Amino acid sequence: MTQHAMSESSPVSTAVTIRDVTFDNPVLTASGTFGYGLECPEFVDVSKLGAVVTKSISRKPRPGNPPQRIAETAAGMLNSIGLANVGVDVFLDEKLPALREVGAAVIVNIAASSVEEYCYVLERCEEHDGIAGYEINVSCPNVKDGGLSFGTNCSAVGDITRELRKRTDRLLAIKLTPNVTSIGEFAKACEAEGADAVSCINTFIGMDLFVESRRPKIASITGGFSGPAILPMALAKVWEVRKAVDIPIIGIGGICTAEDALKFLIVGASLIQVGTALFVDPSAGVAIAEGIRNYMERHGMATTGELIGSLDTSLQPSLVAAGW
Ligand code: DHB
């Protein structure tokens, strides 16, 4: 979110503007996969990302769920962290000033178990500078109160959006769960109540086990499933939402490379988030931002407006020629 979105050496601008926030590039970190953005300064210069989306912040500190909380699968990751976080007071006193110091644009992800609690955390954040906007987690699969019980109830998602919209002029994005039949209806509720964007998608519910012992791999038995395995499913959800609403989409789901990110942008996402890939390489987001710039240069695109939603739905000529 710096002033020099257009670099002197390149006619390409990777900048994306939503509401009054101009992101230098479309690459954000996905909540819960990059801590508070301060954990690996030796591996990544966070000021080179479009923005850091924080771990979900709640009213009170949360220890999270008992271990085992993470398991690796063939092409993804299963987790049940339970929204472990330092709570809004410590976040605002310690984490936010440090993030500002390192020059990252900051989107605060908020989790809560009631509308009042969402409002409380947002209002505390409103007292502080250095926050570009909010992403509202209505879709955590791993907590008893709130979480998916909000995210799978369209009128609850609408209520939360409306109450938060009244309380902030900052960018407001609602993070949707894919664990519903018609995600487009949820996006419409967010749009109708004044959200600036929808983040699409949170994790799918998944499960894995050890066959010899017949025991689950994580203590909560089921958890949130993420990583490259979900990319085609996430893309289809973004496509469904793109057809349902006009507000910008933040595309999320299994993005590991610039090519993956480009797919989401071409299908219609304005920004993207990198999540599980950061567990393998914390600098993946910066590499993806560079890869997007290279692609735009190769394709003679001067602005991201030429890229976003540029899907050509006609079939690849080589497949037509093959006569299948
Ligand atoms: C958690 C929260 C999420 O929103 C998610 O998709 C997966 C895990 C958690 O903190 O448990």
Short mmCIF file of C-alpha atoms and ligand atoms in Angstrom, two decimals:
data_model
loop_
_atom_site.label_atom_id
_atom_site.label_comp_id
_atom_site.label_asym_id
_atom_site.label_seq_id
_atom_site.Cartn_x
_atom_site.Cartn_y
_atom_site.Cartn_z
CA MET A 1 0.00 0.00 0.00
CA THR A 2 2.76 2.41 -0.91
CA GLN A 3 2.58 5.43 -3.19
CA HIS A 4 4.77 3.93 -5.93
CA ALA A 5 2.42 1.32 -7.35
CA MET A 6 3.74 2.11 -10.85
CA SER A 7 7.47 1.29 -10.87
CA GLU A 8 9.75 3.58 -12.88
CA SER A 9 11.36 0.75 -14.84
CA SER A 10 8.16 -1.02 -15.85
CA PRO A 11 5.00 0.25 -17.56
CA VAL A 12 3.12 -2.54 -15.78
CA SER A 13 1.11 -1.70 -12.66
CA THR A 14 0.07 -4.66 -10.54
CA ALA A 15 -1.93 -2.36 -8.25
CA VAL A 16 -5.52 -3.17 -7.30
CA THR A 17 -7.87 -0.69 -5.62
CA ILE A 18 -10.88 -1.74 -3.54
CA ARG A 19 -12.86 0.98 -1.76
CA ASP A 20 -10.12 3.48 -0.82
CA VAL A 21 -7.31 0.94 -0.45
CA THR A 22 -4.72 0.55 -3.19
CA PHE A 23 -2.79 -2.70 -2.87
CA ASP A 24 0.62 -2.63 -4.63
CA ASN A 25 -0.06 -6.13 -5.93
CA PRO A 26 -2.93 -8.62 -5.64
CA VAL A 27 -1.16 -11.07 -3.30
CA LEU A 28 -2.25 -11.30 0.35
CA THR A 29 -1.46 -13.86 3.03
CA ALA A 30 -4.38 -16.05 4.11
CA SER A 31 -5.47 -15.69 7.72
CA GLY A 32 -3.98 -18.21 10.11
CA THR A 33 -1.13 -19.23 7.82
CA PHE A 34 1.25 -16.33 8.45
CA GLY A 35 0.79 -15.57 12.15
CA TYR A 36 0.73 -11.83 12.72
CA GLY A 37 3.07 -11.23 9.77
CA LEU A 38 6.03 -10.78 12.11
CA GLU A 39 7.24 -14.35 12.56
CA CYS A 40 9.69 -14.80 9.70
CA PRO A 41 11.44 -11.51 8.88
CA GLU A 42 14.57 -13.42 7.78
CA PHE A 43 12.60 -15.21 5.04
CA VAL A 44 10.25 -12.58 3.68
CA ASP A 45 9.96 -8.82 3.29
CA VAL A 46 6.27 -8.38 4.09
CA SER A 47 6.24 -4.88 2.59
CA LYS A 48 6.46 -6.62 -0.82
CA LEU A 49 3.08 -8.29 -0.32
CA GLY A 50 -0.20 -6.67 -1.29
CA ALA A 51 -1.18 -6.99 2.38
CA VAL A 52 -0.88 -9.21 5.40
CA VAL A 53 -4.17 -10.69 6.62
CA THR A 54 -3.70 -11.43 10.31
CA LYS A 55 -4.64 -14.53 12.24
CA SER A 56 -8.24 -14.27 13.40
CA ILE A 57 -8.41 -11.84 16.32
CA SER A 58 -11.02 -12.37 19.03
CA ARG A 59 -12.19 -10.32 22.00
CA LYS A 60 -10.26 -12.39 24.53
CA PRO A 61 -7.04 -14.40 24.04
CA ARG A 62 -7.75 -18.00 22.98
CA PRO A 63 -5.45 -20.99 23.62
CA GLY A 64 -7.06 -22.88 20.73
CA ASN A 65 -7.90 -26.57 20.52
CA PRO A 66 -5.89 -29.38 22.15
CA PRO A 67 -3.28 -31.11 19.96
CA GLN A 68 -2.96 -32.83 17.55
CA ARG A 69 -4.10 -29.77 15.54
CA ILE A 70 -2.47 -30.28 12.13
CA ALA A 71 -2.03 -33.23 9.77
CA GLU A 72 -0.58 -33.43 6.28
CA THR A 73 -2.49 -35.29 3.57
CA ALA A 74 -1.58 -36.33 0.03
CA ALA A 75 -2.23 -32.90 -1.47
CA GLY A 76 -3.25 -30.70 1.39
CA MET A 77 -3.46 -30.00 5.08
CA LEU A 78 -6.03 -30.73 7.71
CA ASN A 79 -6.19 -28.38 10.69
CA SER A 80 -8.15 -27.69 13.82
CA ILE A 81 -6.41 -24.77 15.50
CA GLY A 82 -9.53 -23.43 17.19
CA LEU A 83 -8.76 -19.76 16.55
CA ALA A 84 -5.77 -19.60 18.91
CA ASN A 85 -4.76 -15.93 19.15
CA VAL A 86 -3.50 -13.24 21.53
CA GLY A 87 -6.81 -11.34 21.72
CA VAL A 88 -7.58 -7.84 20.53
CA ASP A 89 -5.79 -5.96 23.36
CA VAL A 90 -2.40 -7.57 22.81
CA PHE A 91 -2.89 -7.43 19.05
CA LEU A 92 -3.45 -3.68 19.10
CA ASP A 93 -0.76 -2.93 21.71
CA GLU A 94 2.03 -5.17 20.40
CA LYS A 95 1.43 -6.76 17.00
CA LEU A 96 -0.11 -3.87 15.06
CA PRO A 97 2.63 -1.31 15.87
CA ALA A 98 5.30 -3.85 14.87
CA LEU A 99 3.50 -4.59 11.60
CA ARG A 100 3.28 -0.90 10.85
CA GLU A 101 7.01 -0.64 11.52
CA VAL A 102 7.85 -3.25 8.85
CA GLY A 103 5.73 -1.44 6.27
CA ALA A 104 3.04 -4.04 5.65
CA ALA A 105 -0.49 -3.13 4.65
CA VAL A 106 -2.69 -4.79 7.28
CA ILE A 107 -6.08 -6.43 7.00
CA VAL A 108 -7.34 -7.57 10.40
CA ASN A 109 -9.25 -10.84 10.36
CA ILE A 110 -11.90 -10.93 13.09
CA ALA A 111 -13.56 -13.99 14.65
CA ALA A 112 -16.32 -13.98 17.26
CA SER A 113 -19.20 -16.00 18.64
CA SER A 114 -21.85 -13.27 18.56
CA VAL A 115 -22.70 -10.18 16.52
CA GLU A 116 -21.88 -8.05 19.59
CA GLU A 117 -18.45 -9.58 19.87
CA TYR A 118 -17.65 -8.94 16.18
CA CYS A 119 -18.71 -5.32 16.71
CA TYR A 120 -16.62 -5.00 19.86
CA VAL A 121 -13.41 -6.21 18.19
CA LEU A 122 -13.98 -4.04 15.13
CA GLU A 123 -14.71 -0.97 17.24
CA ARG A 124 -11.50 -1.50 19.23
CA CYS A 125 -9.60 -1.67 15.93
CA GLU A 126 -11.31 1.50 14.70
CA GLU A 127 -9.52 3.40 17.49
CA HIS A 128 -6.18 2.67 15.78
CA ASP A 129 -4.44 3.88 12.63
CA GLY A 130 -2.55 1.58 10.32
CA ILE A 131 -5.37 -0.82 9.48
CA ALA A 132 -6.38 -0.93 5.82
CA GLY A 133 -9.49 -3.00 6.40
CA TYR A 134 -11.16 -6.04 7.89
CA GLU A 135 -11.83 -9.60 6.86
CA ILE A 136 -14.61 -11.21 8.85
CA ASN A 137 -14.28 -14.91 9.61
CA VAL A 138 -17.80 -16.29 9.67
CA SER A 139 -16.59 -19.70 8.64
CA CYS A 140 -14.25 -21.34 11.12
CA PRO A 141 -15.01 -25.06 11.06
CA ASN A 142 -13.31 -25.73 14.40
CA VAL A 143 -15.20 -23.89 17.13
CA LYS A 144 -18.48 -24.75 18.83
CA ASP A 145 -19.88 -21.21 19.11
CA GLY A 146 -20.08 -18.99 16.05
CA GLY A 147 -17.88 -20.21 13.23
CA LEU A 148 -19.74 -22.34 10.74
CA SER A 149 -23.07 -21.90 12.52
CA PHE A 150 -22.89 -18.26 11.32
CA GLY A 151 -21.27 -18.96 8.01
CA THR A 152 -23.88 -21.48 6.88
CA ASN A 153 -26.80 -19.22 7.82
CA CYS A 154 -27.43 -16.63 5.14
CA SER A 155 -29.43 -14.22 7.29
CA ALA A 156 -26.80 -14.38 10.08
CA VAL A 157 -24.09 -13.48 7.54
CA GLY A 158 -26.28 -10.58 6.37
CA ASP A 159 -26.85 -9.40 9.98
CA ILE A 160 -23.14 -9.44 10.81
CA THR A 161 -22.29 -7.56 7.62
CA ARG A 162 -24.93 -4.91 8.26
CA GLU A 163 -23.86 -4.27 11.86
CA LEU A 164 -20.18 -4.05 10.98
CA ARG A 165 -20.84 -1.83 7.96
CA LYS A 166 -22.53 0.71 10.25
CA ARG A 167 -19.36 0.86 12.34
CA THR A 168 -16.58 1.32 9.79
CA ASP A 169 -15.68 3.23 6.65
CA ARG A 170 -12.71 0.93 6.13
CA LEU A 171 -12.64 -1.89 3.61
CA LEU A 172 -14.92 -4.69 4.82
CA ALA A 173 -14.60 -8.20 3.36
CA ILE A 174 -16.59 -11.23 4.52
CA LYS A 175 -14.84 -14.62 4.30
CA LEU A 176 -17.25 -17.24 3.03
CA THR A 177 -17.30 -20.96 3.66
CA PRO A 178 -17.51 -23.40 0.75
CA ASN A 179 -19.45 -25.80 3.00
CA VAL A 180 -22.85 -24.62 1.70
CA THR A 181 -24.99 -25.54 -1.28
CA SER A 182 -25.21 -22.10 -2.89
CA ILE A 183 -22.30 -19.85 -2.02
CA GLY A 184 -23.63 -17.21 -4.43
CA GLU A 185 -26.60 -16.59 -2.10
CA PHE A 186 -24.21 -15.82 0.77
CA ALA A 187 -22.22 -13.44 -1.43
CA LYS A 188 -25.46 -11.69 -2.39
CA ALA A 189 -26.36 -11.21 1.30
CA CYS A 190 -22.94 -9.63 1.91
CA GLU A 191 -23.29 -7.36 -1.12
CA ALA A 192 -26.81 -6.30 -0.11
CA GLU A 193 -25.63 -5.30 3.37
CA GLY A 194 -22.73 -3.20 2.17
CA ALA A 195 -19.66 -5.46 2.16
CA ASP A 196 -16.87 -4.19 -0.11
CA ALA A 197 -15.69 -7.69 -1.01
CA VAL A 198 -16.08 -11.38 -0.28
CA SER A 199 -13.17 -13.68 0.45
CA CYS A 200 -13.81 -16.91 -1.32
CA ILE A 201 -13.13 -19.47 0.15
CA ASN A 202 -12.35 -20.71 3.65
CA THR A 203 -11.45 -24.38 4.20
CA PHE A 204 -13.55 -27.39 3.29
CA ILE A 205 -14.40 -29.76 6.14
CA GLY A 206 -12.12 -32.78 5.91
CA MET A 207 -11.08 -35.87 7.87
CA ASP A 208 -8.23 -38.35 7.92
CA LEU A 209 -7.20 -41.32 10.06
CA PHE A 210 -4.56 -43.95 10.77
CA VAL A 211 -5.87 -47.25 9.48
CA GLU A 212 -3.78 -49.59 11.64
CA SER A 213 -4.83 -47.95 14.92
CA ARG A 214 -8.19 -46.77 13.52
CA ARG A 215 -7.63 -43.38 15.18
CA PRO A 216 -8.11 -39.86 13.79
CA LYS A 217 -5.10 -37.79 12.72
CA ILE A 218 -6.32 -34.67 14.53
CA ALA A 219 -7.93 -34.55 17.98
CA SER A 220 -11.14 -32.93 16.78
CA ILE A 221 -11.58 -35.77 14.22
CA THR A 222 -12.69 -33.40 11.45
CA GLY A 223 -11.06 -30.09 10.58
CA GLY A 224 -10.47 -27.50 7.88
CA PHE A 225 -8.94 -28.91 4.70
CA SER A 226 -6.72 -26.67 2.56
CA GLY A 227 -3.87 -26.83 0.05
CA PRO A 228 -3.43 -27.70 -3.63
CA ALA A 229 -6.11 -30.43 -3.55
CA ILE A 230 -8.87 -27.82 -3.18
CA LEU A 231 -7.80 -25.46 -5.97
CA PRO A 232 -10.28 -26.59 -8.66
CA MET A 233 -13.12 -26.61 -6.12
CA ALA A 234 -12.17 -23.12 -4.92
CA LEU A 235 -12.00 -21.84 -8.49
CA ALA A 236 -15.50 -23.16 -9.16
CA LYS A 237 -16.77 -21.34 -6.06
CA VAL A 238 -15.13 -18.09 -7.20
CA TRP A 239 -16.74 -18.54 -10.62
CA GLU A 240 -20.14 -19.12 -8.98
CA VAL A 241 -19.73 -16.00 -6.83
CA ARG A 242 -18.48 -13.96 -9.81
CA LYS A 243 -21.75 -14.69 -11.59
CA ALA A 244 -23.82 -13.84 -8.48
CA VAL A 245 -22.43 -10.45 -7.38
CA ASP A 246 -20.65 -7.33 -8.65
CA ILE A 247 -18.46 -6.64 -5.59
CA PRO A 248 -14.78 -7.66 -5.74
CA ILE A 249 -13.76 -11.20 -4.81
CA ILE A 250 -10.64 -12.18 -2.89
CA GLY A 251 -9.77 -15.63 -4.27
CA ILE A 252 -8.38 -18.28 -1.92
CA GLY A 253 -7.81 -22.01 -2.15
CA GLY A 254 -4.67 -24.03 -2.77
CA ILE A 255 -2.66 -21.28 -4.48
CA CYS A 256 1.02 -22.31 -4.59
CA THR A 257 2.38 -20.65 -7.76
CA ALA A 258 1.87 -17.56 -9.90
CA GLU A 259 0.05 -19.74 -12.41
CA ASP A 260 -2.40 -20.81 -9.69
CA ALA A 261 -2.93 -17.18 -8.67
CA LEU A 262 -3.47 -16.10 -12.27
CA LYS A 263 -6.27 -18.66 -12.64
CA PHE A 264 -8.21 -16.97 -9.82
CA LEU A 265 -7.60 -13.48 -11.23
CA ILE A 266 -8.66 -14.56 -14.73
CA VAL A 267 -11.84 -16.18 -13.35
CA GLY A 268 -12.67 -12.85 -11.68
CA ALA A 269 -10.94 -12.44 -8.32
CA SER A 270 -9.43 -8.97 -7.79
CA LEU A 271 -7.03 -10.11 -5.07
CA ILE A 272 -5.79 -13.54 -4.03
CA GLN A 273 -4.50 -15.07 -0.81
CA VAL A 274 -1.72 -17.59 -0.36
CA GLY A 275 -2.13 -19.86 2.65
CA THR A 276 -1.03 -23.45 3.00
CA ALA A 277 1.88 -22.89 0.57
CA LEU A 278 3.42 -20.55 3.17
CA PHE A 279 4.02 -23.52 5.47
CA VAL A 280 6.38 -24.87 2.79
CA ASP A 281 7.91 -21.53 1.79
CA PRO A 282 7.04 -18.35 3.73
CA SER A 283 8.28 -16.25 0.79
CA ALA A 284 5.89 -17.89 -1.70
CA GLY A 285 3.64 -14.81 -1.75
CA VAL A 286 6.43 -12.50 -2.88
CA ALA A 287 7.46 -14.94 -5.62
CA ILE A 288 3.83 -15.18 -6.77
CA ALA A 289 3.56 -11.36 -6.96
CA GLU A 290 6.68 -11.28 -9.15
CA GLY A 291 5.28 -14.05 -11.34
CA ILE A 292 2.05 -12.12 -11.87
CA ARG A 293 4.05 -9.05 -12.95
CA ASN A 294 6.07 -11.19 -15.40
CA TYR A 295 2.89 -12.62 -16.90
CA MET A 296 1.41 -9.14 -17.33
CA GLU A 297 4.60 -7.97 -19.05
CA ARG A 298 4.61 -10.98 -21.39
CA HIS A 299 0.97 -10.37 -22.28
CA GLY A 300 1.31 -6.61 -22.73
CA MET A 301 -1.05 -5.81 -19.88
CA ALA A 302 -0.51 -2.38 -18.31
CA THR A 303 -3.05 -2.71 -15.50
CA THR A 304 -4.68 -5.49 -13.49
CA GLY A 305 -8.02 -4.39 -14.92
CA GLU A 306 -7.00 -6.15 -18.15
CA LEU A 307 -6.33 -9.38 -16.27
CA ILE A 308 -9.13 -9.61 -13.71
CA GLY A 309 -12.15 -11.47 -15.08
CA SER A 310 -10.54 -11.92 -18.52
CA LEU A 311 -11.64 -15.56 -18.85
CA ASP A 312 -12.39 -16.63 -22.43
CA THR A 313 -15.02 -19.32 -22.00
CA SER A 314 -14.59 -20.75 -25.47
CA LEU A 315 -12.69 -24.03 -25.64
CA GLN A 316 -8.91 -24.16 -26.25
CA PRO A 317 -8.45 -24.42 -30.08
CA SER A 318 -6.09 -27.41 -29.76
CA LEU A 319 -8.84 -29.37 -27.98
CA VAL A 320 -11.37 -28.43 -30.65
CA ALA A 321 -8.88 -29.51 -33.36
CA ALA A 322 -8.48 -32.86 -31.62
CA GLY A 323 -12.17 -33.39 -32.27
CA TRP A 324 -13.08 -34.60 -28.80
C1 DHB B 1 -9.41 -22.44 11.78
C2 DHB B 1 -10.14 -21.39 11.34
C3 DHB B 1 -10.58 -21.38 10.03
O1 DHB B 1 -11.33 -20.38 9.54
C4 DHB B 1 -10.27 -22.43 9.19
O2 DHB B 1 -10.70 -22.42 7.94
C5 DHB B 1 -9.53 -23.46 9.64
C6 DHB B 1 -9.10 -23.48 10.94
C7 DHB B 1 -9.01 -22.56 13.18
O3 DHB B 1 -8.47 -21.62 13.79
O4 DHB B 1 -9.23 -23.63 13.73
#
